[in-house]
GROMACS .gro file of C-alpha atoms in nm:
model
  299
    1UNK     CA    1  -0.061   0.041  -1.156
    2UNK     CA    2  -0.034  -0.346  -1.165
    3UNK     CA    3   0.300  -0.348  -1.270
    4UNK     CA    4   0.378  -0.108  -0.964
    5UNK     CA    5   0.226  -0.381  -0.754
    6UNK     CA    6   0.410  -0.656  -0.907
    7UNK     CA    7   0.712  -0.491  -0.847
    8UNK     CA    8   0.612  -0.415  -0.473
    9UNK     CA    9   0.515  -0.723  -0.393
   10UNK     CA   10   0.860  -0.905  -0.618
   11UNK     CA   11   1.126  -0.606  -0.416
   12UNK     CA   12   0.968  -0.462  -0.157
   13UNK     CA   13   1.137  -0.138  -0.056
   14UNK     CA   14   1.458  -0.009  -0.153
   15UNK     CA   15   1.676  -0.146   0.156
   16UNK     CA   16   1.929   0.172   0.106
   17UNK     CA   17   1.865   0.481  -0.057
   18UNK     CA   18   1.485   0.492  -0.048
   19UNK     CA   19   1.425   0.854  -0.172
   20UNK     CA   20   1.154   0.901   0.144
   21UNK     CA   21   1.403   0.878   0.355
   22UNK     CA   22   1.613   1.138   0.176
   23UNK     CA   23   1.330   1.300   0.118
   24UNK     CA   24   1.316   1.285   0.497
   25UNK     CA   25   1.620   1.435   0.570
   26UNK     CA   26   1.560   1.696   0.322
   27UNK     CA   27   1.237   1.802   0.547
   28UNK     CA   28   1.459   1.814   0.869
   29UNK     CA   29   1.738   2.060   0.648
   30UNK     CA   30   1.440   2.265   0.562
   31UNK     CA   31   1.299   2.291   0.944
   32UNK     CA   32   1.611   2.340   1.096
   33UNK     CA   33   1.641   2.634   0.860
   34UNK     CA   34   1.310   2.783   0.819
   35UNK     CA   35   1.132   2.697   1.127
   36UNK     CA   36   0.954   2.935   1.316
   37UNK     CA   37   0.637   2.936   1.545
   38UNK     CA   38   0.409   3.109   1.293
   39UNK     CA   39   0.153   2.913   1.065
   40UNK     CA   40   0.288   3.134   0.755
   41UNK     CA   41   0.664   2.950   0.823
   42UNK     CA   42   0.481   2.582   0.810
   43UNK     CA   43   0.338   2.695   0.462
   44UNK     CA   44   0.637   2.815   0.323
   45UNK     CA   45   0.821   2.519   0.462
   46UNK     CA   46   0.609   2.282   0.339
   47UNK     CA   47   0.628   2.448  -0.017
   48UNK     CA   48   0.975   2.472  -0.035
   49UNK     CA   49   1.001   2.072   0.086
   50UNK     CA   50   0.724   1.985  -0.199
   51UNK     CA   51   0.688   2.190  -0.490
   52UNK     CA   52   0.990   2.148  -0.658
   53UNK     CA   53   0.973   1.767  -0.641
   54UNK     CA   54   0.626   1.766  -0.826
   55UNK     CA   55   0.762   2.020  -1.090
   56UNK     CA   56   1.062   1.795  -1.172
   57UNK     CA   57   0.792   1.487  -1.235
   58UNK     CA   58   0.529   1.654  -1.370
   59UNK     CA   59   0.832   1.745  -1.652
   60UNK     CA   60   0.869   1.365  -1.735
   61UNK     CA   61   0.506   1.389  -1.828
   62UNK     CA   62   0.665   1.535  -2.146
   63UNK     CA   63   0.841   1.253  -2.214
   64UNK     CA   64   0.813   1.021  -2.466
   65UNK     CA   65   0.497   0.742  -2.396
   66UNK     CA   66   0.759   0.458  -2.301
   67UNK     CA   67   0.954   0.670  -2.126
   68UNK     CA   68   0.652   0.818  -1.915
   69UNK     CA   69   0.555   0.469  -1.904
   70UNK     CA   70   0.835   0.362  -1.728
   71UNK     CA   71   0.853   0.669  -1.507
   72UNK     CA   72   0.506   0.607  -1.391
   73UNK     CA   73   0.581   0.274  -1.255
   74UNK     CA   74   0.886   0.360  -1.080
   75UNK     CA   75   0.719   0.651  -0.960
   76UNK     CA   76   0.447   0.410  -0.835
   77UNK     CA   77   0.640   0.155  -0.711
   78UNK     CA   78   0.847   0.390  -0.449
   79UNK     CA   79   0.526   0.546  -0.321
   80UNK     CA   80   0.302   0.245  -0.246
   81UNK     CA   81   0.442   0.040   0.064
   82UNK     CA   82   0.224  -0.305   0.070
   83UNK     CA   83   0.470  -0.535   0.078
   84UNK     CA   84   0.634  -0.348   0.392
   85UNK     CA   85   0.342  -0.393   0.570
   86UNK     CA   86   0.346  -0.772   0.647
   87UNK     CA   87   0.734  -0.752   0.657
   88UNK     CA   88   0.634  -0.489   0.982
   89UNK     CA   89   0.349  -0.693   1.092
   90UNK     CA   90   0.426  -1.020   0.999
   91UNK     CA   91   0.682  -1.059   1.286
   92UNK     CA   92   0.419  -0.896   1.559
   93UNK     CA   93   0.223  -1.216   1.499
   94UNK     CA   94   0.482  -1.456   1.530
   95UNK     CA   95   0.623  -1.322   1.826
   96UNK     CA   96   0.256  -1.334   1.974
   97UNK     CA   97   0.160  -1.715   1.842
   98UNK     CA   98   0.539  -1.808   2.005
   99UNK     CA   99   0.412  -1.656   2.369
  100UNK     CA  100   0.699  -1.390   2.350
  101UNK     CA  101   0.531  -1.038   2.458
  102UNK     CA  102   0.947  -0.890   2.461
  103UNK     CA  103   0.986  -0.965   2.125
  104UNK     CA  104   0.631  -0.883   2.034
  105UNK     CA  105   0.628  -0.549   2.206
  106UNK     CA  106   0.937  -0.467   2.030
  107UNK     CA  107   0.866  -0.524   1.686
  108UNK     CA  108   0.526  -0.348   1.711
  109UNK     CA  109   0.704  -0.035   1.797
  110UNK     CA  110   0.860  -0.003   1.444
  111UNK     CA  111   0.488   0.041   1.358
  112UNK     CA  112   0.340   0.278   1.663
  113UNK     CA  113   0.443   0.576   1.861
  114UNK     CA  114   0.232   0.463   2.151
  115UNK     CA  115   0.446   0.295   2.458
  116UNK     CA  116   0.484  -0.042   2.389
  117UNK     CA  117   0.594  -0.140   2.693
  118UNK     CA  118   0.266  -0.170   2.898
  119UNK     CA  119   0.139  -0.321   2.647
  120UNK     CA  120  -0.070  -0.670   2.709
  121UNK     CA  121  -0.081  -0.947   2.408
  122UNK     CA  122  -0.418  -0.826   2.284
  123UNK     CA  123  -0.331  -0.444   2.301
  124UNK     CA  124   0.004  -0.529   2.097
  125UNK     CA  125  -0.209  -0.736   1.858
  126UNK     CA  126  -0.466  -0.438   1.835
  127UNK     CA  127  -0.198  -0.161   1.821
  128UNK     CA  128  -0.023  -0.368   1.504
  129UNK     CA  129  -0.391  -0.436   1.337
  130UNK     CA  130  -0.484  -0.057   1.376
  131UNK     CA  131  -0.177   0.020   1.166
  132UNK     CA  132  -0.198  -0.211   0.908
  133UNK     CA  133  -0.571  -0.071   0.832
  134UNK     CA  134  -0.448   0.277   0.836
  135UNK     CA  135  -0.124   0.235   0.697
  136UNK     CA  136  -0.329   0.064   0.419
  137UNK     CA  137  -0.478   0.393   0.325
  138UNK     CA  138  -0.152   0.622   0.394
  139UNK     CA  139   0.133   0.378   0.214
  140UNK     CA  140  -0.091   0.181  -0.055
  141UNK     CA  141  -0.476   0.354  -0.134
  142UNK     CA  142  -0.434   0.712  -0.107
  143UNK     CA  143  -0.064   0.656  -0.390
  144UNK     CA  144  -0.311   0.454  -0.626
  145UNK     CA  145  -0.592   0.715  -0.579
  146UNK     CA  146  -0.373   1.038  -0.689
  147UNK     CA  147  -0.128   0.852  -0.891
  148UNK     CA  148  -0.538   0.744  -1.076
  149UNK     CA  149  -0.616   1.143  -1.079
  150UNK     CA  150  -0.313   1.297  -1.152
  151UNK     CA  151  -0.045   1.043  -1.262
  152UNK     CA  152   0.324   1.050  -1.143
  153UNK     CA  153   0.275   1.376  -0.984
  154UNK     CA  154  -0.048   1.315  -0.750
  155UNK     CA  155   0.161   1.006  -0.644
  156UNK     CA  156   0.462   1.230  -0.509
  157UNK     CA  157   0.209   1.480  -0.384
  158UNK     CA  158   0.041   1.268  -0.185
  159UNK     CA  159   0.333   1.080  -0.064
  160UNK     CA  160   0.572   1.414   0.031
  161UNK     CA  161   0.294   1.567   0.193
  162UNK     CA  162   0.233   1.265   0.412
  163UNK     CA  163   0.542   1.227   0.484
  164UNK     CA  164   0.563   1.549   0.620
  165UNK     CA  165   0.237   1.526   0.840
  166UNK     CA  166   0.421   1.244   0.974
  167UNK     CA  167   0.705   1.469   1.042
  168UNK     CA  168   0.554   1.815   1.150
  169UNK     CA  169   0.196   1.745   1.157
  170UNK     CA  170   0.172   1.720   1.561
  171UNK     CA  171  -0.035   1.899   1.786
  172UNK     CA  172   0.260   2.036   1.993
  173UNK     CA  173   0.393   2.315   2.161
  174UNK     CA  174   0.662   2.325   1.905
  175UNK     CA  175   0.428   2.187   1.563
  176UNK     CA  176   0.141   2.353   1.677
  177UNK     CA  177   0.187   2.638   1.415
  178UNK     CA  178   0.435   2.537   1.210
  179UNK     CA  179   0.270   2.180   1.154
  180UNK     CA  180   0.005   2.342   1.067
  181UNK     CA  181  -0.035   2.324   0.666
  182UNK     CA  182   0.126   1.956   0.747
  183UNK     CA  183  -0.149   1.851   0.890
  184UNK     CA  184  -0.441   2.039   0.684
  185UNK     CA  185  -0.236   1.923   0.329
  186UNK     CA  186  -0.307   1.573   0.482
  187UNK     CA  187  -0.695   1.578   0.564
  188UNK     CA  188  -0.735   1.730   0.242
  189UNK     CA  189  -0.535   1.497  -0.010
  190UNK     CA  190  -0.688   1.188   0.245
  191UNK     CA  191  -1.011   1.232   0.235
  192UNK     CA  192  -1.106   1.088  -0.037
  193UNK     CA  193  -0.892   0.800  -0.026
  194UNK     CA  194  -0.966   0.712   0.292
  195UNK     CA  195  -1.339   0.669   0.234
  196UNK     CA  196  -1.273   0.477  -0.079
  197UNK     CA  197  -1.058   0.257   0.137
  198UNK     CA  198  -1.373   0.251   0.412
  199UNK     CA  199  -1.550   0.131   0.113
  200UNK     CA  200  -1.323  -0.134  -0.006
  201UNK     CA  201  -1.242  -0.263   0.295
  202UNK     CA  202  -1.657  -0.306   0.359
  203UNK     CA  203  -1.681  -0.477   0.011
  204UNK     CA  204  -1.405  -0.709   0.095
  205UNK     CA  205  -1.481  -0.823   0.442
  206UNK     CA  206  -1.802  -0.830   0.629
  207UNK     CA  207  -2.000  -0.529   0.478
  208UNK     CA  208  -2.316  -0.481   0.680
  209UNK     CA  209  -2.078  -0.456   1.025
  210UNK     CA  210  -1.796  -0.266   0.832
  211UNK     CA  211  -2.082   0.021   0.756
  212UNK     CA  212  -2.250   0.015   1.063
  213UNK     CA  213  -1.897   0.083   1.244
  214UNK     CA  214  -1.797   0.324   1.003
  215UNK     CA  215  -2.139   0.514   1.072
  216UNK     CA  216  -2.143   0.495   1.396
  217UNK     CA  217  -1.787   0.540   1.563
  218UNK     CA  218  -1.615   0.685   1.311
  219UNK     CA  219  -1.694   1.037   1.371
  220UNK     CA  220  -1.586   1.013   1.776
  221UNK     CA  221  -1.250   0.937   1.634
  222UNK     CA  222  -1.022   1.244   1.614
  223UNK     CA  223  -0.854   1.207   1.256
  224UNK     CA  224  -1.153   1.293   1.022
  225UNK     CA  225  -0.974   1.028   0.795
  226UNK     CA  226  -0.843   0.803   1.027
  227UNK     CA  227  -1.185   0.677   1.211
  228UNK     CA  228  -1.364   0.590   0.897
  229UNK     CA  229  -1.060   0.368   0.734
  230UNK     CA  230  -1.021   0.210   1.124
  231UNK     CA  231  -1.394   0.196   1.219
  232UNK     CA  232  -1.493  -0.009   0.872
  233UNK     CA  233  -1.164  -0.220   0.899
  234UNK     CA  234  -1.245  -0.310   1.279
  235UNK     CA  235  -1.569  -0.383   1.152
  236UNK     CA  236  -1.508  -0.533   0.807
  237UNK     CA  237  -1.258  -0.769   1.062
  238UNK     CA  238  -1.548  -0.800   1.323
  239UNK     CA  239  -1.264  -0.781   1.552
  240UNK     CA  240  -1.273  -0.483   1.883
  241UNK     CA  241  -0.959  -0.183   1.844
  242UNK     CA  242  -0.912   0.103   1.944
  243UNK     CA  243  -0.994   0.247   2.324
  244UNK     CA  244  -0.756   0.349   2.610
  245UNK     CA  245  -0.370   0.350   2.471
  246UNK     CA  246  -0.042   0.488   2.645
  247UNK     CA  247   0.139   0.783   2.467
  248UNK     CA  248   0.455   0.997   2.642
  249UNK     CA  249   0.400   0.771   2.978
  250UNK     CA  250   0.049   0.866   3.046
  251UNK     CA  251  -0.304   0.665   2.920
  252UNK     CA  252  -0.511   0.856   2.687
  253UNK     CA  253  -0.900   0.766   2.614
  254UNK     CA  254  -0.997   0.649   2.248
  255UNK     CA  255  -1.342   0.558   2.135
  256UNK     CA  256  -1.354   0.182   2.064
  257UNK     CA  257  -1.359   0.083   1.696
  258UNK     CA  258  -1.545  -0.216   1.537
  259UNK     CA  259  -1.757  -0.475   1.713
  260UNK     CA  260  -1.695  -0.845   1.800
  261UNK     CA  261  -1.356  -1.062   1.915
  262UNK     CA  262  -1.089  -0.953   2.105
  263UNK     CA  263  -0.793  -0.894   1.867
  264UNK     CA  264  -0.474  -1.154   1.908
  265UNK     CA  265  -0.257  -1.257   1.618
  266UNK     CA  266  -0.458  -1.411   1.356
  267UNK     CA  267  -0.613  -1.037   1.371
  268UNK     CA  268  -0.289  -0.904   1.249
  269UNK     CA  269  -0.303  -1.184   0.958
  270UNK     CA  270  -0.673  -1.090   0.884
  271UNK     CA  271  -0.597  -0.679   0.864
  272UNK     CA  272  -0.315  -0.794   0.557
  273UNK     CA  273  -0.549  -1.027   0.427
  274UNK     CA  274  -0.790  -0.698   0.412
  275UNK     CA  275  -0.567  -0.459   0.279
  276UNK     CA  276  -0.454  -0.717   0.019
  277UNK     CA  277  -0.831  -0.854  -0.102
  278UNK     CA  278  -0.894  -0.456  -0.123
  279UNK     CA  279  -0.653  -0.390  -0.358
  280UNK     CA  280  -0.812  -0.654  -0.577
  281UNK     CA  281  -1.158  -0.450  -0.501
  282UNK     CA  282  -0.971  -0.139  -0.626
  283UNK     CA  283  -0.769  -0.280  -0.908
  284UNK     CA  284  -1.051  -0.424  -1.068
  285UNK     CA  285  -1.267  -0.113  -0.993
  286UNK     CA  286  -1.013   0.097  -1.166
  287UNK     CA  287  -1.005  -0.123  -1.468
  288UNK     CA  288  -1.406  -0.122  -1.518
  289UNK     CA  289  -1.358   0.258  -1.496
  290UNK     CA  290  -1.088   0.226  -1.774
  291UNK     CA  291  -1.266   0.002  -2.006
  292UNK     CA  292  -1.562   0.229  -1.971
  293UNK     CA  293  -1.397   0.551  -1.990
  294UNK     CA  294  -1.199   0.436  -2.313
  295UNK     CA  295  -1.536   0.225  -2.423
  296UNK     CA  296  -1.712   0.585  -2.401
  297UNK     CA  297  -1.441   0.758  -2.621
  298UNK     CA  298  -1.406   0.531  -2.892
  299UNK     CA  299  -1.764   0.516  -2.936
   0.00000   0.00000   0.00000
């Protein structure tokens, strides 16, 4: 796990060939073939997409212990995305700090779906510091928490299946149905993760405000997994996200998350500051539970 970190944090990701995004395009082959508005065609789509990915690695579990070894950290290394967080959010803030909303508009929407455009300074800087708390659970806790479970494998599960409630997982006419298990797969393999990454992120920024959030507003939010990580982030942060954003042209309600300042750029530095002290949290946790576990046995 730390050498999949080390390596994350030394490349970043793959710049061509990332096998996501093929991964990706396999998903798209597989709708355009298979897709139907039924809930049984999402299952068997999603199946199909996953399955035989997590047979082939769950083979190299066979392998010898060097060579397992070495698959588990490149394994690792493709599924966790920290480094690509500040190189999404980095440039938010320093468009913001310069005064220059274009540029800052622009770059946040390699990070949101919402419409950038009517976006102010503080709703750009909230809108990139909602992602890198979320985004802290989807591309770096939840690959570390399966990858601690289930090795190789419950790192590819997790990571195919949320790249695919990325893909399909919408409530639309068209994903309603055949989203579907997308979406469900998600919630399930997240929930966990995400309340571990609630937890860190209380631990590792101010706790009594990070709980009291995460208590309070988390379950107005409408991702079950989602409103925890955000709500103890916010709060962890003691910074105000969430409420009214703009998706397909039109302003949608959202509960407010967290209590305190009004987000601007140093927010966006604090939320990777966050996500990186709570990977510390969980690195070390994960090591106490090692030493103990393998204390336990030998004795």
């Amino acid at each position: 796990m730390v050498t999949a970190l080390v390596l994350d944090a030394w490349l970043g990701e793959p710049r061509r060939h990332h096998p996501l995004v093929a991964f990706g395009r396999l998903a798209q082959a597989i709708e355009s073939r298979l897709y139907g508005d039924r809930r049984w065609a999402g299952v068997f789509g999603w199946c199909v997409a996953v399955l035989p990915i997590v047979s082939v690695v769950c083979l190299g579990t066979l392998a010898p212990p060097w060579l397992r070894f070495a698959l588990d950290v490149v394994v690792l290394y493709l599924a966790i995305g920290l480094r690509s967080l500040s190189e999404h959010a980095t440039p938010v803030a320093r468009a913001l700090r310069a005064g220059d909303l274009h540029a800052a508009r622009a770059a946040v929407s390699r990070m949101v779906s919402r419409d950038t455009d009517a976006l102010d300074a503080s709703q750009v800087a909230a809108a990139a510091s909602e992602s890198v708390l979320e985004n802290g659970n989807d591309a770096v806790f939840g690959a570390l928490f399966w990858f601690a479970l289930l090795g190789a494998p419950g790192a590819v599960l997790y990571r195919l299946a949320n790249t695919l409630d990325a893909m399909w997982g919408y409530r639309t006419a068209r994903y309603e149905r055949f989203g579907w298990m997308a979406a469900r797969a998600d919630d399930v393999l997240n929930f966990l993760p995400a309340r571990l990454t609630a937890l860190a992120y209380m631990l590792a920024g101010d706790a009594s405000r990070a709980w009291r959030c995460w208590r309070n507003q988390a379950p107005a939010w409408d991702s079950p997994n989602a409103g925890p990580v955000m709500a103890a982030g916010a709060g962890a942060l003691r910074v105000r996200l969430g409420g009214a954003a703009p998706y397909d042209g039109s302003w949608e309600s959202r509960p407010v998350l967290g209590e305190g300042d009004v987000p601007d750029a140093d927010t966006i530095v604090r939320a990777l500051r966050l996500v990186r002290r709570s990977v510390v949290v969980w690195v070390l946790g994960m090591a106490a539970i090692s030493w103990a576990w393998s204390g336990g046995l030998h004795a």
